[in-house]
């Protein structure tokens, strides 16, 4: 449909101008069918054109002399290095592009003492020459930020951050930089020297190029960190909060002390260099640590990958409230049962929690070297918890020159290991009478350990009849040993036997 336009000039100040202060023009459209329409046109793009530093709200600094507003896609990519300051009243833009990847640094400064935040309605882009500098707790917000340049200072980035391979996030002493979003990725570097980085929303540190480095700093991953790259902590004391899934490398070096306050799932490598110390207040699962540094285990320790071997290159100290979970699923360390291999000294304390695994049949007489060490052993477990489901299985911890051993025991004749010698134990013997079974397996009816169910096994049951505590008060009217022996021997005469 053909039409022609009549421009209705908007007022600006005392005179008449073709556009208002934010770059808008109203105009009337006359349609060929006789209809009319009033429309509003906004200049969509604003480019910083000044060669000197200045304020974002000064229209003279842009190629179109208007104040940036929520209608505008703003690009700050000057031909020379300069600083653009966000006004104290705060600003909303349609979108923001900072820097053009050249050698000319474009710094966008948010430093208002009580206001001066900046919001981009659409995703923001910080190119290699872009520098977003936050001061005095100011906030930059956008749906997302793609950073190939630099984000630094003291304030909040309220966006999903994609930190590209050349991107840097930098915090210095006394600063707290907060990243708030629903998902963050780092393929570049996040550095904190004496400051604090707080991440709200899951953070993924990408493989190969992703580096999170801190010195005498605080790192808070409130919704967890998945580390596929490198985390390096050096000098002074650093605190790491939040659950960490480590699929890459974590290094504690430079005579530093690092405290991990939450759970660490170590699927790869943590290296504690000699002279450095790592404290784990949360659970440590999977692998242990390499290097000659000291390790303090104050939370739950779960070796290997059900089961597995957890190795430590230095000294290991178990705290009073710590818990070591040991899974027993076989007689071979690593593939059958959990084991700690400690190169240095070990100081025991806390709780040893023993559980079965994979349906393996546990039996008294079995011994597991749950800890081996190359230095000295001090202390002992304060408590040993039986989580095997076999209430009659007794657990004893012994030690020798280079290992801590778990020894299984039980009440003589209690073949099903329920803590009581009764009819169920007798039935275990009679059910496989004169049969070969795995040697020494009580639950298979062979407490004598000769691999054959016969009179010796029966005598162990009858000789300790009614010993222990019945697992249920329903277990009443149990025959006395004398009459039971007569009945049993009479019954045995009816059983086909292969040897006597």
GROMACS .gro file of C-alpha atoms in nm:
model
  500
    1UNK     CA    1   0.000   0.000   0.000
    2UNK     CA    2   0.146   0.335  -0.100
    3UNK     CA    3   0.184   0.604   0.162
    4UNK     CA    4   0.364   0.928   0.231
    5UNK     CA    5   0.502   1.062   0.559
    6UNK     CA    6   0.453   1.397   0.726
    7UNK     CA    7   0.700   1.458   1.009
    8UNK     CA    8   0.557   1.613   1.326
    9UNK     CA    9   0.864   1.768   1.492
   10UNK     CA   10   0.891   1.706   1.864
   11UNK     CA   11   0.965   1.984   2.102
   12UNK     CA   12   1.309   2.006   2.267
   13UNK     CA   13   1.357   2.289   2.509
   14UNK     CA   14   1.217   2.621   2.395
   15UNK     CA   15   1.248   2.555   2.025
   16UNK     CA   16   1.144   2.293   1.778
   17UNK     CA   17   1.365   1.996   1.687
   18UNK     CA   18   1.331   1.689   1.469
   19UNK     CA   19   1.380   1.454   1.768
   20UNK     CA   20   1.358   1.453   2.145
   21UNK     CA   21   1.641   1.405   2.395
   22UNK     CA   22   1.648   1.026   2.356
   23UNK     CA   23   1.654   1.028   1.975
   24UNK     CA   24   1.287   0.974   1.893
   25UNK     CA   25   1.079   1.116   1.609
   26UNK     CA   26   0.700   1.106   1.580
   27UNK     CA   27   0.551   1.107   1.236
   28UNK     CA   28   0.215   1.077   1.060
   29UNK     CA   29   0.156   0.817   0.791
   30UNK     CA   30  -0.109   0.877   0.524
   31UNK     CA   31  -0.221   0.554   0.361
   32UNK     CA   32  -0.345   0.522   0.002
   33UNK     CA   33  -0.679   0.394   0.126
   34UNK     CA   34  -0.733   0.718   0.312
   35UNK     CA   35  -0.631   0.594   0.652
   36UNK     CA   36  -0.374   0.761   0.878
   37UNK     CA   37  -0.138   0.645   1.153
   38UNK     CA   38   0.088   0.814   1.407
   39UNK     CA   39   0.421   0.631   1.454
   40UNK     CA   40   0.727   0.666   1.676
   41UNK     CA   41   1.076   0.610   1.541
   42UNK     CA   42   1.372   0.560   1.780
   43UNK     CA   43   1.734   0.572   1.674
   44UNK     CA   44   1.842   0.215   1.752
   45UNK     CA   45   2.223   0.239   1.758
   46UNK     CA   46   2.451   0.472   1.948
   47UNK     CA   47   2.829   0.462   1.906
   48UNK     CA   48   3.079   0.639   2.130
   49UNK     CA   49   3.252   0.891   1.905
   50UNK     CA   50   3.443   1.111   2.150
   51UNK     CA   51   3.821   1.077   2.163
   52UNK     CA   52   3.832   1.162   2.534
   53UNK     CA   53   3.691   1.013   2.852
   54UNK     CA   54   3.349   1.122   2.967
   55UNK     CA   55   3.009   1.036   3.107
   56UNK     CA   56   2.767   0.790   2.954
   57UNK     CA   57   2.479   1.037   2.981
   58UNK     CA   58   2.651   1.314   2.781
   59UNK     CA   59   2.492   1.317   2.433
   60UNK     CA   60   2.792   1.499   2.288
   61UNK     CA   61   2.998   1.181   2.327
   62UNK     CA   62   2.795   0.982   2.070
   63UNK     CA   63   2.765   0.984   1.694
   64UNK     CA   64   2.400   1.082   1.736
   65UNK     CA   65   2.377   1.347   2.007
   66UNK     CA   66   2.122   1.187   2.238
   67UNK     CA   67   2.134   1.041   2.589
   68UNK     CA   68   2.157   0.657   2.583
   69UNK     CA   69   1.832   0.499   2.690
   70UNK     CA   70   1.651   0.166   2.697
   71UNK     CA   71   1.576   0.214   2.325
   72UNK     CA   72   1.942   0.204   2.225
   73UNK     CA   73   2.200  -0.058   2.137
   74UNK     CA   74   2.514   0.113   2.267
   75UNK     CA   75   2.866   0.037   2.144
   76UNK     CA   76   3.169   0.175   2.323
   77UNK     CA   77   3.467   0.097   2.100
   78UNK     CA   78   3.681   0.412   2.081
   79UNK     CA   79   3.983   0.463   1.859
   80UNK     CA   80   4.198   0.529   2.165
   81UNK     CA   81   4.206   0.421   2.530
   82UNK     CA   82   3.959   0.605   2.752
   83UNK     CA   83   3.713   0.569   3.039
   84UNK     CA   84   3.337   0.602   3.021
   85UNK     CA   85   3.170   0.667   3.357
   86UNK     CA   86   2.811   0.562   3.432
   87UNK     CA   87   2.620   0.852   3.592
   88UNK     CA   88   2.511   0.826   3.953
   89UNK     CA   89   2.145   0.813   3.860
   90UNK     CA   90   2.182   0.477   3.685
   91UNK     CA   91   2.114   0.385   3.323
   92UNK     CA   92   1.916   0.128   3.125
   93UNK     CA   93   2.025   0.030   2.774
   94UNK     CA   94   1.875  -0.198   2.513
   95UNK     CA   95   2.212  -0.370   2.476
   96UNK     CA   96   2.582  -0.304   2.536
   97UNK     CA   97   2.897  -0.385   2.342
   98UNK     CA   98   3.220  -0.282   2.515
   99UNK     CA   99   3.549  -0.277   2.324
  100UNK     CA  100   3.628  -0.392   1.971
  101UNK     CA  101   3.916  -0.632   2.033
  102UNK     CA  102   4.183  -0.376   1.940
  103UNK     CA  103   4.468  -0.247   2.158
  104UNK     CA  104   4.258   0.050   2.268
  105UNK     CA  105   4.113  -0.028   2.611
  106UNK     CA  106   3.758   0.092   2.663
  107UNK     CA  107   3.688   0.109   3.037
  108UNK     CA  108   3.330   0.132   3.154
  109UNK     CA  109   3.333   0.255   3.515
  110UNK     CA  110   3.049   0.214   3.764
  111UNK     CA  111   3.152   0.400   4.079
  112UNK     CA  112   2.848   0.581   4.219
  113UNK     CA  113   2.851   0.589   4.601
  114UNK     CA  114   2.475   0.541   4.641
  115UNK     CA  115   2.355   0.474   4.288
  116UNK     CA  116   2.489   0.445   3.939
  117UNK     CA  117   2.399   0.094   3.834
  118UNK     CA  118   2.378  -0.011   3.470
  119UNK     CA  119   2.133  -0.251   3.311
  120UNK     CA  120   2.128  -0.402   2.964
  121UNK     CA  121   1.792  -0.540   2.857
  122UNK     CA  122   1.950  -0.765   2.597
  123UNK     CA  123   2.270  -0.977   2.635
  124UNK     CA  124   2.591  -0.778   2.676
  125UNK     CA  125   2.924  -0.835   2.502
  126UNK     CA  126   3.266  -0.742   2.640
  127UNK     CA  127   3.531  -0.779   2.371
  128UNK     CA  128   3.903  -0.828   2.425
  129UNK     CA  129   3.969  -0.455   2.470
  130UNK     CA  130   3.669  -0.405   2.700
  131UNK     CA  131   3.711  -0.337   3.072
  132UNK     CA  132   3.409  -0.342   3.302
  133UNK     CA  133   3.514  -0.185   3.632
  134UNK     CA  134   3.281  -0.197   3.934
  135UNK     CA  135   3.340   0.013   4.243
  136UNK     CA  136   3.157   0.085   4.568
  137UNK     CA  137   2.927  -0.218   4.532
  138UNK     CA  138   2.769  -0.110   4.204
  139UNK     CA  139   2.568  -0.353   3.989
  140UNK     CA  140   2.581  -0.432   3.619
  141UNK     CA  141   2.294  -0.653   3.507
  142UNK     CA  142   2.194  -0.827   3.185
  143UNK     CA  143   2.041  -1.159   3.085
  144UNK     CA  144   2.393  -1.277   3.000
  145UNK     CA  145   2.745  -1.144   2.956
  146UNK     CA  146   2.996  -1.282   2.709
  147UNK     CA  147   3.337  -1.166   2.831
  148UNK     CA  148   3.654  -1.177   2.624
  149UNK     CA  149   3.798  -0.878   2.809
  150UNK     CA  150   3.815  -0.785   3.176
  151UNK     CA  151   3.560  -0.770   3.459
  152UNK     CA  152   3.700  -0.640   3.786
  153UNK     CA  153   3.637  -0.461   4.109
  154UNK     CA  154   3.385  -0.453   4.392
  155UNK     CA  155   3.021  -0.504   4.301
  156UNK     CA  156   2.773  -0.737   4.134
  157UNK     CA  157   2.741  -0.877   3.785
  158UNK     CA  158   2.380  -0.988   3.771
  159UNK     CA  159   2.397  -1.207   3.461
  160UNK     CA  160   2.483  -1.552   3.336
  161UNK     CA  161   2.855  -1.518   3.273
  162UNK     CA  162   3.035  -1.683   2.984
  163UNK     CA  163   3.400  -1.604   3.045
  164UNK     CA  164   3.576  -1.681   2.717
  165UNK     CA  165   3.935  -1.806   2.678
  166UNK     CA  166   4.075  -1.452   2.677
  167UNK     CA  167   3.834  -1.329   2.942
  168UNK     CA  168   3.950  -1.229   3.289
  169UNK     CA  169   3.762  -1.177   3.614
  170UNK     CA  170   3.986  -1.006   3.868
  171UNK     CA  171   3.947  -0.916   4.237
  172UNK     CA  172   4.206  -0.754   4.462
  173UNK     CA  173   4.241  -0.700   4.837
  174UNK     CA  174   3.927  -0.580   5.014
  175UNK     CA  175   3.702  -0.631   4.712
  176UNK     CA  176   3.401  -0.861   4.681
  177UNK     CA  177   3.279  -0.941   4.332
  178UNK     CA  178   2.945  -1.120   4.315
  179UNK     CA  179   2.828  -1.316   4.010
  180UNK     CA  180   2.455  -1.380   4.016
  181UNK     CA  181   2.277  -1.593   3.758
  182UNK     CA  182   2.147  -1.941   3.680
  183UNK     CA  183   2.454  -2.075   3.499
  184UNK     CA  184   2.816  -1.961   3.463
  185UNK     CA  185   3.107  -2.098   3.260
  186UNK     CA  186   3.474  -2.005   3.273
  187UNK     CA  187   3.714  -2.083   2.990
  188UNK     CA  188   3.943  -1.794   3.085
  189UNK     CA  189   4.070  -1.690   3.427
  190UNK     CA  190   3.907  -1.590   3.756
  191UNK     CA  191   4.163  -1.441   3.993
  192UNK     CA  192   4.129  -1.328   4.353
  193UNK     CA  193   4.429  -1.188   4.542
  194UNK     CA  194   4.323  -1.095   4.893
  195UNK     CA  195   3.959  -1.047   4.789
  196UNK     CA  196   3.640  -1.246   4.767
  197UNK     CA  197   3.454  -1.394   4.470
  198UNK     CA  198   3.096  -1.502   4.534
  199UNK     CA  199   2.917  -1.706   4.270
  200UNK     CA  200   2.540  -1.753   4.290
  201UNK     CA  201   2.434  -2.012   4.035
  202UNK     CA  202   2.628  -2.321   3.923
  203UNK     CA  203   2.980  -2.254   3.790
  204UNK     CA  204   3.161  -2.477   3.540
  205UNK     CA  205   3.535  -2.429   3.501
  206UNK     CA  206   3.607  -2.559   3.153
  207UNK     CA  207   3.881  -2.800   3.056
  208UNK     CA  208   4.217  -2.693   2.908
  209UNK     CA  209   4.190  -2.313   2.950
  210UNK     CA  210   3.969  -2.263   3.255
  211UNK     CA  211   4.170  -2.134   3.554
  212UNK     CA  212   4.047  -2.024   3.896
  213UNK     CA  213   4.339  -1.883   4.097
  214UNK     CA  214   4.337  -1.740   4.448
  215UNK     CA  215   4.588  -1.619   4.705
  216UNK     CA  216   4.489  -1.535   5.061
  217UNK     CA  217   4.131  -1.515   4.937
  218UNK     CA  218   3.773  -1.637   4.978
  219UNK     CA  219   3.590  -1.826   4.704
  220UNK     CA  220   3.218  -1.890   4.750
  221UNK     CA  221   3.045  -2.122   4.504
  222UNK     CA  222   2.702  -2.112   4.662
  223UNK     CA  223   2.547  -2.344   4.403
  224UNK     CA  224   2.853  -2.558   4.344
  225UNK     CA  225   3.160  -2.570   4.120
  226UNK     CA  226   3.228  -2.831   3.854
  227UNK     CA  227   3.599  -2.809   3.785
  228UNK     CA  228   3.710  -2.954   3.453
  229UNK     CA  229   4.010  -2.721   3.432
  230UNK     CA  230   4.246  -2.596   3.704
  231UNK     CA  231   4.199  -2.446   4.048
  232UNK     CA  232   4.523  -2.303   4.194
  233UNK     CA  233   4.552  -2.179   4.553
  234UNK     CA  234   4.873  -2.031   4.688
  235UNK     CA  235   5.024  -1.839   4.982
  236UNK     CA  236   4.842  -1.721   5.289
  237UNK     CA  237   4.509  -1.872   5.393
  238UNK     CA  238   4.223  -1.926   5.148
  239UNK     CA  239   3.869  -2.051   5.214
  240UNK     CA  240   3.660  -2.238   4.957
  241UNK     CA  241   3.286  -2.265   5.019
  242UNK     CA  242   3.040  -2.475   4.820
  243UNK     CA  243   3.036  -2.827   4.686
  244UNK     CA  244   3.311  -2.902   4.434
  245UNK     CA  245   3.310  -3.179   4.174
  246UNK     CA  246   3.669  -3.206   4.060
  247UNK     CA  247   3.727  -3.358   3.718
  248UNK     CA  248   4.046  -3.158   3.657
  249UNK     CA  249   4.330  -3.037   3.876
  250UNK     CA  250   4.333  -2.864   4.214
  251UNK     CA  251   4.669  -2.739   4.339
  252UNK     CA  252   4.747  -2.608   4.690
  253UNK     CA  253   5.101  -2.470   4.693
  254UNK     CA  254   5.335  -2.200   4.822
  255UNK     CA  255   5.315  -2.292   5.193
  256UNK     CA  256   4.949  -2.207   5.191
  257UNK     CA  257   4.661  -2.320   5.411
  258UNK     CA  258   4.332  -2.393   5.238
  259UNK     CA  259   4.004  -2.490   5.402
  260UNK     CA  260   3.732  -2.662   5.199
  261UNK     CA  261   3.410  -2.611   5.392
  262UNK     CA  262   3.175  -2.828   5.187
  263UNK     CA  263   3.174  -3.158   4.998
  264UNK     CA  264   3.452  -3.246   4.753
  265UNK     CA  265   3.394  -3.523   4.498
  266UNK     CA  266   3.746  -3.581   4.372
  267UNK     CA  267   3.730  -3.767   4.043
  268UNK     CA  268   4.075  -3.651   3.928
  269UNK     CA  269   4.372  -3.490   4.105
  270UNK     CA  270   4.424  -3.271   4.412
  271UNK     CA  271   4.788  -3.187   4.484
  272UNK     CA  272   4.891  -3.052   4.824
  273UNK     CA  273   5.254  -2.945   4.793
  274UNK     CA  274   5.499  -3.004   5.077
  275UNK     CA  275   5.470  -2.726   5.334
  276UNK     CA  276   5.104  -2.660   5.250
  277UNK     CA  277   4.794  -2.776   5.437
  278UNK     CA  278   4.442  -2.866   5.327
  279UNK     CA  279   4.149  -2.898   5.567
  280UNK     CA  280   3.831  -3.078   5.453
  281UNK     CA  281   3.528  -2.999   5.667
  282UNK     CA  282   3.282  -3.157   5.425
  283UNK     CA  283   3.284  -3.502   5.269
  284UNK     CA  284   3.586  -3.608   5.065
  285UNK     CA  285   3.496  -3.883   4.819
  286UNK     CA  286   3.673  -4.055   4.533
  287UNK     CA  287   4.046  -3.998   4.511
  288UNK     CA  288   4.271  -3.860   4.782
  289UNK     CA  289   4.552  -3.608   4.744
  290UNK     CA  290   4.901  -3.615   4.596
  291UNK     CA  291   5.203  -3.417   4.719
  292UNK     CA  292   5.375  -3.408   5.054
  293UNK     CA  293   5.144  -3.159   5.226
  294UNK     CA  294   4.936  -3.221   5.537
  295UNK     CA  295   4.569  -3.316   5.517
  296UNK     CA  296   4.310  -3.276   5.792
  297UNK     CA  297   3.992  -3.479   5.743
  298UNK     CA  298   3.718  -3.328   5.961
  299UNK     CA  299   3.408  -3.453   5.776
  300UNK     CA  300   3.306  -3.773   5.600
  301UNK     CA  301   3.572  -3.962   5.406
  302UNK     CA  302   3.456  -4.214   5.148
  303UNK     CA  303   3.744  -4.376   4.958
  304UNK     CA  304   3.740  -4.474   4.594
  305UNK     CA  305   3.445  -4.542   4.371
  306UNK     CA  306   3.260  -4.818   4.561
  307UNK     CA  307   3.496  -4.959   4.656
  308UNK     CA  308   3.839  -4.816   4.584
  309UNK     CA  309   4.175  -4.693   4.708
  310UNK     CA  310   4.220  -4.336   4.832
  311UNK     CA  311   4.586  -4.229   4.841
  312UNK     CA  312   4.753  -3.942   5.025
  313UNK     CA  313   5.106  -3.818   4.961
  314UNK     CA  314   5.170  -3.664   5.304
  315UNK     CA  315   5.045  -3.686   5.662
  316UNK     CA  316   4.675  -3.740   5.733
  317UNK     CA  317   4.490  -3.635   6.048
  318UNK     CA  318   4.136  -3.747   6.130
  319UNK     CA  319   3.935  -3.499   6.337
  320UNK     CA  320   3.724  -3.582   6.641
  321UNK     CA  321   3.397  -3.546   6.445
  322UNK     CA  322   3.526  -3.711   6.128
  323UNK     CA  323   3.388  -4.032   5.982
  324UNK     CA  324   3.564  -4.287   5.762
  325UNK     CA  325   3.328  -4.511   5.565
  326UNK     CA  326   3.471  -4.849   5.465
  327UNK     CA  327   3.283  -5.069   5.217
  328UNK     CA  328   3.352  -5.443   5.232
  329UNK     CA  329   3.271  -5.621   4.908
  330UNK     CA  330   3.559  -5.865   4.869
  331UNK     CA  331   3.902  -5.959   4.999
  332UNK     CA  332   4.116  -5.754   4.758
  333UNK     CA  333   4.196  -5.389   4.838
  334UNK     CA  334   4.054  -5.149   4.583
  335UNK     CA  335   3.837  -5.391   4.390
  336UNK     CA  336   3.696  -5.567   4.695
  337UNK     CA  337   3.718  -5.327   4.986
  338UNK     CA  338   3.804  -4.963   5.054
  339UNK     CA  339   4.157  -4.876   5.156
  340UNK     CA  340   4.347  -4.560   5.246
  341UNK     CA  341   4.710  -4.556   5.136
  342UNK     CA  342   4.897  -4.286   5.331
  343UNK     CA  343   5.260  -4.210   5.250
  344UNK     CA  344   5.327  -4.026   5.577
  345UNK     CA  345   5.198  -4.031   5.934
  346UNK     CA  346   4.837  -4.100   6.026
  347UNK     CA  347   4.655  -3.970   6.336
  348UNK     CA  348   4.329  -4.153   6.399
  349UNK     CA  349   4.016  -4.017   6.565
  350UNK     CA  350   3.646  -3.992   6.489
  351UNK     CA  351   3.424  -4.276   6.369
  352UNK     CA  352   3.485  -4.580   6.151
  353UNK     CA  353   3.163  -4.675   5.970
  354UNK     CA  354   3.171  -5.025   5.820
  355UNK     CA  355   2.922  -5.134   5.553
  356UNK     CA  356   2.884  -5.423   5.313
  357UNK     CA  357   2.891  -5.391   4.936
  358UNK     CA  358   2.771  -5.586   4.635
  359UNK     CA  359   2.617  -5.874   4.826
  360UNK     CA  360   2.953  -6.004   4.948
  361UNK     CA  361   2.914  -6.257   5.232
  362UNK     CA  362   3.094  -6.136   5.541
  363UNK     CA  363   3.217  -6.388   5.794
  364UNK     CA  364   3.411  -6.384   6.123
  365UNK     CA  365   3.781  -6.443   6.076
  366UNK     CA  366   3.811  -6.210   5.778
  367UNK     CA  367   4.071  -5.932   5.807
  368UNK     CA  368   4.094  -5.615   5.597
  369UNK     CA  369   4.391  -5.377   5.599
  370UNK     CA  370   4.177  -5.066   5.566
  371UNK     CA  371   4.469  -4.821   5.610
  372UNK     CA  372   4.833  -4.858   5.515
  373UNK     CA  373   5.090  -4.593   5.609
  374UNK     CA  374   5.456  -4.518   5.560
  375UNK     CA  375   5.516  -4.314   5.876
  376UNK     CA  376   5.389  -4.336   6.232
  377UNK     CA  377   5.046  -4.420   6.369
  378UNK     CA  378   4.893  -4.229   6.660
  379UNK     CA  379   4.545  -4.221   6.810
  380UNK     CA  380   4.252  -4.453   6.755
  381UNK     CA  381   3.895  -4.440   6.627
  382UNK     CA  382   3.661  -4.312   6.895
  383UNK     CA  383   3.375  -4.522   6.766
  384UNK     CA  384   3.323  -4.815   6.529
  385UNK     CA  385   2.978  -4.838   6.370
  386UNK     CA  386   2.841  -5.161   6.224
  387UNK     CA  387   2.633  -5.068   5.917
  388UNK     CA  388   2.654  -5.412   5.756
  389UNK     CA  389   2.304  -5.519   5.862
  390UNK     CA  390   2.458  -5.810   6.057
  391UNK     CA  391   2.403  -5.719   6.421
  392UNK     CA  392   2.600  -6.020   6.544
  393UNK     CA  393   2.912  -5.933   6.347
  394UNK     CA  394   3.176  -5.785   6.577
  395UNK     CA  395   3.429  -5.534   6.445
  396UNK     CA  396   3.775  -5.497   6.596
  397UNK     CA  397   4.045  -5.254   6.487
  398UNK     CA  398   4.406  -5.363   6.525
  399UNK     CA  399   4.733  -5.228   6.389
  400UNK     CA  400   5.085  -5.335   6.304
  401UNK     CA  401   5.396  -5.157   6.181
  402UNK     CA  402   5.244  -5.028   5.857
  403UNK     CA  403   4.870  -5.091   5.858
  404UNK     CA  404   4.540  -5.049   6.043
  405UNK     CA  405   4.335  -5.365   6.022
  406UNK     CA  406   3.967  -5.441   6.058
  407UNK     CA  407   3.902  -5.788   6.202
  408UNK     CA  408   3.557  -5.949   6.184
  409UNK     CA  409   3.433  -6.169   6.465
  410UNK     CA  410   3.114  -6.315   6.606
  411UNK     CA  411   2.952  -6.528   6.875
  412UNK     CA  412   3.046  -6.896   6.840
  413UNK     CA  413   2.757  -7.080   6.678
  414UNK     CA  414   2.583  -6.763   6.555
  415UNK     CA  415   2.605  -6.861   6.191
  416UNK     CA  416   2.354  -6.607   6.057
  417UNK     CA  417   2.520  -6.332   6.262
  418UNK     CA  418   2.204  -6.197   6.420
  419UNK     CA  419   2.358  -6.196   6.768
  420UNK     CA  420   2.182  -6.510   6.896
  421UNK     CA  421   2.251  -6.884   6.867
  422UNK     CA  422   1.922  -7.057   6.793
  423UNK     CA  423   1.710  -7.257   6.554
  424UNK     CA  424   1.802  -7.052   6.245
  425UNK     CA  425   2.169  -7.129   6.296
  426UNK     CA  426   2.092  -7.499   6.337
  427UNK     CA  427   1.892  -7.495   6.015
  428UNK     CA  428   2.190  -7.345   5.831
  429UNK     CA  429   2.396  -7.650   5.929
  430UNK     CA  430   2.128  -7.908   5.861
  431UNK     CA  431   2.035  -7.751   5.528
  432UNK     CA  432   2.378  -7.826   5.380
  433UNK     CA  433   2.472  -8.129   5.594
  434UNK     CA  434   2.763  -8.327   5.450
  435UNK     CA  435   2.804  -8.070   5.172
  436UNK     CA  436   3.122  -7.890   5.061
  437UNK     CA  437   3.093  -7.511   5.105
  438UNK     CA  438   3.329  -7.210   5.086
  439UNK     CA  439   3.582  -7.261   5.366
  440UNK     CA  440   3.530  -7.054   5.677
  441UNK     CA  441   3.200  -6.901   5.568
  442UNK     CA  442   2.976  -6.897   5.872
  443UNK     CA  443   2.665  -6.798   5.679
  444UNK     CA  444   2.716  -7.103   5.456
  445UNK     CA  445   2.712  -7.333   5.760
  446UNK     CA  446   3.089  -7.381   5.802
  447UNK     CA  447   3.210  -7.204   6.118
  448UNK     CA  448   3.486  -7.463   6.162
  449UNK     CA  449   3.653  -7.341   5.843
  450UNK     CA  450   3.732  -7.678   5.685
  451UNK     CA  451   3.510  -7.631   5.378
  452UNK     CA  452   3.274  -7.915   5.477
  453UNK     CA  453   2.957  -7.905   5.686
  454UNK     CA  454   2.972  -8.180   5.945
  455UNK     CA  455   2.969  -8.266   6.311
  456UNK     CA  456   3.223  -7.998   6.410
  457UNK     CA  457   2.998  -7.726   6.276
  458UNK     CA  458   2.696  -7.877   6.449
  459UNK     CA  459   2.881  -7.893   6.779
  460UNK     CA  460   2.963  -7.521   6.761
  461UNK     CA  461   2.595  -7.442   6.734
  462UNK     CA  462   2.478  -7.684   7.004
  463UNK     CA  463   2.767  -7.604   7.236
  464UNK     CA  464   2.666  -7.239   7.256
  465UNK     CA  465   2.291  -7.284   7.227
  466UNK     CA  466   2.074  -6.989   7.340
  467UNK     CA  467   2.380  -6.766   7.378
  468UNK     CA  468   2.337  -6.400   7.299
  469UNK     CA  469   2.023  -6.192   7.278
  470UNK     CA  470   1.724  -6.305   7.070
  471UNK     CA  471   1.671  -6.063   6.781
  472UNK     CA  472   1.295  -6.069   6.844
  473UNK     CA  473   1.085  -6.136   7.151
  474UNK     CA  474   0.883  -6.367   6.927
  475UNK     CA  475   1.169  -6.618   6.953
  476UNK     CA  476   1.025  -6.815   7.251
  477UNK     CA  477   0.981  -7.181   7.351
  478UNK     CA  478   1.326  -7.272   7.223
  479UNK     CA  479   1.420  -7.632   7.321
  480UNK     CA  480   1.693  -7.686   7.575
  481UNK     CA  481   2.031  -7.797   7.436
  482UNK     CA  482   2.007  -8.155   7.574
  483UNK     CA  483   1.670  -8.245   7.424
  484UNK     CA  484   1.753  -8.058   7.107
  485UNK     CA  485   2.072  -8.259   7.062
  486UNK     CA  486   1.875  -8.585   7.091
  487UNK     CA  487   1.620  -8.468   6.837
  488UNK     CA  488   1.888  -8.348   6.606
  489UNK     CA  489   2.090  -8.671   6.620
  490UNK     CA  490   1.776  -8.870   6.560
  491UNK     CA  491   1.699  -8.654   6.260
  492UNK     CA  492   2.049  -8.696   6.126
  493UNK     CA  493   2.004  -9.072   6.107
  494UNK     CA  494   1.743  -9.009   5.839
  495UNK     CA  495   1.975  -8.787   5.634
  496UNK     CA  496   2.166  -8.943   5.349
  497UNK     CA  497   2.532  -8.899   5.435
  498UNK     CA  498   2.843  -8.923   5.223
  499UNK     CA  499   3.097  -8.963   5.500
  500UNK     CA  500   3.134  -9.000   5.880
   0.00000   0.00000   0.00000
